[in-house]
Short mmCIF file of C-alpha atoms in Angstrom, two decimals:
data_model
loop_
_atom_site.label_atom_id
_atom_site.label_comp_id
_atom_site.label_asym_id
_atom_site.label_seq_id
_atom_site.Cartn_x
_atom_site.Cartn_y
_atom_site.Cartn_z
CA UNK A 607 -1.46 7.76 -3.16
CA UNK A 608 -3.08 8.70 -0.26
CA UNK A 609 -2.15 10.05 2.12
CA UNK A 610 1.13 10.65 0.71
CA UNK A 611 3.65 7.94 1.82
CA UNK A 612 0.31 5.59 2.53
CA UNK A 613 -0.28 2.64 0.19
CA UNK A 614 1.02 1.93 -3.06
CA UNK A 615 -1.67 2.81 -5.17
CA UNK A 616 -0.31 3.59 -8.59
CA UNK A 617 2.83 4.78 -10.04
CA UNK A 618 4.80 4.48 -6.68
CA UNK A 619 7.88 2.06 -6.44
CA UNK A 620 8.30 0.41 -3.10
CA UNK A 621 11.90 -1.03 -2.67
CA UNK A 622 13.80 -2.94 -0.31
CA UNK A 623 17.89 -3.07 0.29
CA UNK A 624 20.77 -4.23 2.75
CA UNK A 625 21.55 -2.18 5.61
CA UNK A 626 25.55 -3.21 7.07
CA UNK A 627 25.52 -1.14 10.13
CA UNK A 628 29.61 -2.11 10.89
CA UNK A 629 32.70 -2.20 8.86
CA UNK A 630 32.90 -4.32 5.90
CA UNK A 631 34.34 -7.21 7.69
CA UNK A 632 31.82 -8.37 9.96
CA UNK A 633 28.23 -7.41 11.07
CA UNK A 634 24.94 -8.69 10.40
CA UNK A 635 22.90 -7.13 7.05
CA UNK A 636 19.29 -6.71 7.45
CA UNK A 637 16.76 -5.45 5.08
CA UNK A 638 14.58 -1.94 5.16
CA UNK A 639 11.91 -0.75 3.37
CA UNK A 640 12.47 2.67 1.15
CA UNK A 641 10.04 4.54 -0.83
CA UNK A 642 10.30 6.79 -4.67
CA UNK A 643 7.59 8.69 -5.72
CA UNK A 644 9.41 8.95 -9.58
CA UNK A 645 11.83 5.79 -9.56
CA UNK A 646 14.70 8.37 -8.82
CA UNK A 647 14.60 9.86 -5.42
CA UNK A 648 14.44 7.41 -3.02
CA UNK A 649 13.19 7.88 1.19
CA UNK A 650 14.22 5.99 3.98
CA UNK A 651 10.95 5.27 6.31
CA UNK A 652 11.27 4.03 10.26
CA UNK A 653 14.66 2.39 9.22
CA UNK A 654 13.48 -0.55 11.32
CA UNK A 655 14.02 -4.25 9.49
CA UNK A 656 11.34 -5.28 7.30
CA UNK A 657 13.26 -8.80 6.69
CA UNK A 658 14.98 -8.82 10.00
CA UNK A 659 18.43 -11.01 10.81
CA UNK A 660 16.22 -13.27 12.75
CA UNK A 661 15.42 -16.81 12.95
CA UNK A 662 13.06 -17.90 10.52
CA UNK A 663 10.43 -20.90 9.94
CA UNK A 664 12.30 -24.02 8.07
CA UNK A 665 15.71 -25.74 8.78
CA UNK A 666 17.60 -22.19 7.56
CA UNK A 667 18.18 -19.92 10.70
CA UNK A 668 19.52 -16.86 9.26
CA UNK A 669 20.09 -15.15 13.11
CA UNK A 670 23.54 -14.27 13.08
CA UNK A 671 24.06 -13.69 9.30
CA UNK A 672 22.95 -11.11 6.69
CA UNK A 673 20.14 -11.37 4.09
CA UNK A 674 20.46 -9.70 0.78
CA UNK A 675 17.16 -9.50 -1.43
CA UNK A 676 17.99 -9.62 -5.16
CA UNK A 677 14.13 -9.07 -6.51
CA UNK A 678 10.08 -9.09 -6.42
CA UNK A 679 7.04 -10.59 -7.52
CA UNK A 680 3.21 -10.26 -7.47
CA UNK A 681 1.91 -13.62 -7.59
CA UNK A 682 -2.16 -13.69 -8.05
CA UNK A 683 -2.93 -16.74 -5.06
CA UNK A 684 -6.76 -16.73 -6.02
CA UNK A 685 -9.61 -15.22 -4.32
CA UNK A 686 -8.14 -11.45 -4.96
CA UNK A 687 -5.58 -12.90 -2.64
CA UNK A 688 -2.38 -11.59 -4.30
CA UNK A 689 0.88 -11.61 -2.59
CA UNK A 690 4.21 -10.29 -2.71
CA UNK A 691 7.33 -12.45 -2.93
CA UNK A 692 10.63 -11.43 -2.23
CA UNK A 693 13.64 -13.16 -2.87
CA UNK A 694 16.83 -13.06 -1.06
CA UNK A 695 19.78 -14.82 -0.73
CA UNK A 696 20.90 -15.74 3.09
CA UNK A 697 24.21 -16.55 4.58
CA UNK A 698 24.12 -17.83 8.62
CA UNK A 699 27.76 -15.93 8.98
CA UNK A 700 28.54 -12.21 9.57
CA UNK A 701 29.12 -10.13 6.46
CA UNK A 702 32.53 -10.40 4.58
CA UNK A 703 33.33 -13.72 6.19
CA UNK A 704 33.83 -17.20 4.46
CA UNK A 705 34.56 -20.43 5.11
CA UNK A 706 37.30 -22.33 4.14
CA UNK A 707 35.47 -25.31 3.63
CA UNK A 708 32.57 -23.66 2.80
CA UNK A 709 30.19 -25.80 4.74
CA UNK A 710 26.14 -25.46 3.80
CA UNK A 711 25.55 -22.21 5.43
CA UNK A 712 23.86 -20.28 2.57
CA UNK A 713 20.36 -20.44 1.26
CA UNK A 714 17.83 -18.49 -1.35
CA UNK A 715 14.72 -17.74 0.75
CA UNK A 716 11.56 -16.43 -0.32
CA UNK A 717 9.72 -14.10 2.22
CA UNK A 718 5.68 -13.13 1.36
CA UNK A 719 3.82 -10.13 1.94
CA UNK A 720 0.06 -9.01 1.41
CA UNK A 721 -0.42 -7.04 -1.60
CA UNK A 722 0.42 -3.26 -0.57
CA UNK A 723 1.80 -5.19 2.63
CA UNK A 724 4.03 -2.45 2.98
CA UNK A 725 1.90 -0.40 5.46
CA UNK A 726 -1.11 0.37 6.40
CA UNK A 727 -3.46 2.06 8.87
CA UNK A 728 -5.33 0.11 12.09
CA UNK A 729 -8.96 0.75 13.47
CA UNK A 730 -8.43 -1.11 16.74
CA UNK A 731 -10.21 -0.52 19.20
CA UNK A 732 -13.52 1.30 17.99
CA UNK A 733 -14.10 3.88 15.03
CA UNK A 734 -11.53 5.67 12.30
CA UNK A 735 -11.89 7.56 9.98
CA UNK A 736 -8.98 8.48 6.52
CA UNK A 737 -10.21 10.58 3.49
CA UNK A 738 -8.04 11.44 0.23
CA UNK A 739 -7.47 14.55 -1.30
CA UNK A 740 -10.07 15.30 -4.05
CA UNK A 741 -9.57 13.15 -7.23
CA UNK A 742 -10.14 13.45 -10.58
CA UNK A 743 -11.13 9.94 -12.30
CA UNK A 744 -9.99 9.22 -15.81
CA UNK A 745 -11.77 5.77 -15.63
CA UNK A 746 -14.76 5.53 -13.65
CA UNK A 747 -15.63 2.53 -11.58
CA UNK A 748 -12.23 1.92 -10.61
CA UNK A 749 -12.55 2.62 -6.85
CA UNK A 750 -11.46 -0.77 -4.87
CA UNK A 751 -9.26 -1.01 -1.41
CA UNK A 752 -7.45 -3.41 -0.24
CA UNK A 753 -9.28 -4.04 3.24
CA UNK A 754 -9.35 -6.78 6.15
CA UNK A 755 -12.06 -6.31 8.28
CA UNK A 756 -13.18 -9.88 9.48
CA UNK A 757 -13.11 -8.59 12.88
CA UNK A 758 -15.17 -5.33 12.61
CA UNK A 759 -16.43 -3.78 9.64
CA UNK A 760 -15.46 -1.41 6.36
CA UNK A 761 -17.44 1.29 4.76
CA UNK A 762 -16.84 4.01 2.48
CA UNK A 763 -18.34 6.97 1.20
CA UNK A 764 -17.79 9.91 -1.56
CA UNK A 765 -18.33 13.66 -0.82
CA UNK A 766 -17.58 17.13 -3.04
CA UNK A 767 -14.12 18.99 -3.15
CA UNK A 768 -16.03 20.68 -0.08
CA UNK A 769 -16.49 17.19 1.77
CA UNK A 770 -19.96 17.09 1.70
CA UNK A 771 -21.20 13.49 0.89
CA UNK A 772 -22.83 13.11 -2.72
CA UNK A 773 -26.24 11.98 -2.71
CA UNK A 774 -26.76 8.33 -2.80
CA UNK A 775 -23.21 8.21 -1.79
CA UNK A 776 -22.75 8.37 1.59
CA UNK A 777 -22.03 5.63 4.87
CA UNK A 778 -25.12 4.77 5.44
CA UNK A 779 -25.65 3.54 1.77
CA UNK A 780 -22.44 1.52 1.75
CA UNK A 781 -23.18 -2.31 2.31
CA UNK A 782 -21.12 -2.95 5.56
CA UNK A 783 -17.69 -4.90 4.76
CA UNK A 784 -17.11 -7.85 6.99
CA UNK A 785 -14.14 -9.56 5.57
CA UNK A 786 -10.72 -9.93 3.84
CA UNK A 787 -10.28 -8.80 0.60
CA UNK A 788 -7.31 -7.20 -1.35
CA UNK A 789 -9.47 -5.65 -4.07
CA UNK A 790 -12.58 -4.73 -2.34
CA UNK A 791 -14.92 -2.83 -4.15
CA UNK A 792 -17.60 -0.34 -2.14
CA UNK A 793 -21.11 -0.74 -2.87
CA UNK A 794 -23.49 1.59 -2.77
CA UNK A 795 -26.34 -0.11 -4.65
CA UNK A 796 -27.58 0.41 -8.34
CA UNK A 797 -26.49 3.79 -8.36
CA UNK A 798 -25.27 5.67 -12.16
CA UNK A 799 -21.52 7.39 -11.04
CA UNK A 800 -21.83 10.72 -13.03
CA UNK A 801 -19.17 12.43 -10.92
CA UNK A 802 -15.68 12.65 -11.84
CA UNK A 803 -14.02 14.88 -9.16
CA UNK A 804 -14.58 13.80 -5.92
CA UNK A 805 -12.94 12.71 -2.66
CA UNK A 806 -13.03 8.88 -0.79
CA UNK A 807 -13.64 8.36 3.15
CA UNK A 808 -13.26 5.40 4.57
CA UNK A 809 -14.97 4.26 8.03
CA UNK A 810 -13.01 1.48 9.68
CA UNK A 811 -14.35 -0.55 12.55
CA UNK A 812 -12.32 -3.08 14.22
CA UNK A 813 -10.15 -3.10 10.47
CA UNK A 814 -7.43 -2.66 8.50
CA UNK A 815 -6.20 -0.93 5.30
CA UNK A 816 -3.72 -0.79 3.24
CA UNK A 817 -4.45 0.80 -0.32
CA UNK A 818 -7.21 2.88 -2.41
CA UNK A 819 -6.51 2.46 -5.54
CA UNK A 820 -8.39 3.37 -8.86
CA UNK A 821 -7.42 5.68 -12.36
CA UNK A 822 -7.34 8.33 -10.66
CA UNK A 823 -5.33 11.86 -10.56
CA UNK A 824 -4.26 13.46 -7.22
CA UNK A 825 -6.03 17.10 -7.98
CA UNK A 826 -4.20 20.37 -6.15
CA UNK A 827 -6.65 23.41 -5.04
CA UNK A 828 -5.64 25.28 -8.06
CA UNK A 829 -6.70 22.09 -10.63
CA UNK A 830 -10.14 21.90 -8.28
CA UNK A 831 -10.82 25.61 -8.89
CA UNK A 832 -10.05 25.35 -12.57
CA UNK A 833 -11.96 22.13 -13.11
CA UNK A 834 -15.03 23.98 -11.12
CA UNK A 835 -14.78 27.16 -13.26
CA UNK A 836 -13.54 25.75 -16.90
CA UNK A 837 -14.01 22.24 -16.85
CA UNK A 838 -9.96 22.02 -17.37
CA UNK A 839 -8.99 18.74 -16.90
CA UNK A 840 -5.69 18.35 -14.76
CA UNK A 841 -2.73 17.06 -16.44
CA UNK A 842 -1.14 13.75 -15.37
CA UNK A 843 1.28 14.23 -13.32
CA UNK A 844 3.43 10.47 -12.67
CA UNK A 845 4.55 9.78 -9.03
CA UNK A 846 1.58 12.06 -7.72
#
């Protein structure tokens, strides 16, 4: 996961849930994003709406009402164009009130996201720059991000624990990234990978990320040291 709170790369579990603001009679629900590292403690982030009370596209304008989402799904749309569904039941009145005759003011919706859609980080007007902590791959030739650079360019390089670029590796032998792509793989020509402890930059022009992702393990400075000194191998530690 990286940075930390960045992404969803592996083992993280994104969630979503009602927010009632008022008193159980009355008031409008909307839906916020939280975040667990382990599945048990869970993090609020901007507590801003991620499925807002707010009219939406169709015949269903759910602007007054509450929205309560029940569950998700990855759906694979082609073209490593995977998205994320969310579905949620919708009511046009405030929470806690019916109708007598209860007219047709409910609906199931289905709201989509981008894969990782959750958030991401924006190159937008020139150069940036991320880089991950150093990782230790269990399965190499993993490495892909989930990238859309149609307007600018992507490329991406690996460096040492020290963040020195390893030869062969580096930006300027990346082919340039013009495009959108939720499993983008970096290519640095026909080049053997015969590290497996190293660290991932990304150059962003113009572009947009959401996710690195690969079998990888988030090393600390003790696990570099002993990997550098023994050859230990860090344990796998799940939610990190």
């Amino acid at each position: 996961h990286v940075p930390p709170g960045f992404g969803v790369a592996k083992d993280g579990y994104p969630g979503v849930g009602g927010v009632c603001p008022d008193a159980f009679n009355g008031g409008k629900v909307d839906v916020q994003l939280t975040f667990s590292r382990n599945g048990k403690n869970w993090m609020r982030t901007m507590r801003e709406p991620l499925l807002p009370v707010a009219p939406v596209a169709g015949n269903f304008p759910v602007d007054d009402g509450v929205v309560f989402p029940s569950s998700t799904l990855t759906t694979d749309g082609g073209n490593n164009s995977e998205r994320i569904l969310i579905i949620a039941s919708a009511s046009r009145r405030e929470h806690g009130h019916m109708a007598e005759d209860f007219p047709m003011d409910s609906a199931i919706l289905t709201y989509s996201l981008r894969r990782d859609g959750w958030v991401s980080l924006t190159a937008e007007a020139g150069y940036g720059y991320i880089g991950t902590r150093v990782l230790y791959w269990r399965t190499p030739d993993t490495l892909e991000m989930n990238i859309d650079a149609r307007f600018g360019r992507a490329r991406a390089r690996l460096t040492n624990s020290s963040g020195y670029p390893l030869e062969g590796f580096d930006y300027h032998d990346c082919i340039p990234f013009s495009g959108d792509d939720t499993a983008w793989r970096p290519y640095w020509g026909k080049r053997n990978m015969t590290h497996v402890v190293y660290r991932v930059e990304l150059e962003l022009l113009n572009a947009r990320v959401w996710s690195i992702r690969g079998d990888f393990i988030v090393m600390q400075t003790v696990q570099v040291n002993e990997f550098a000194t023994s050859g230990t191998v860090p344990d796998y530690r799940p939610g990190f």
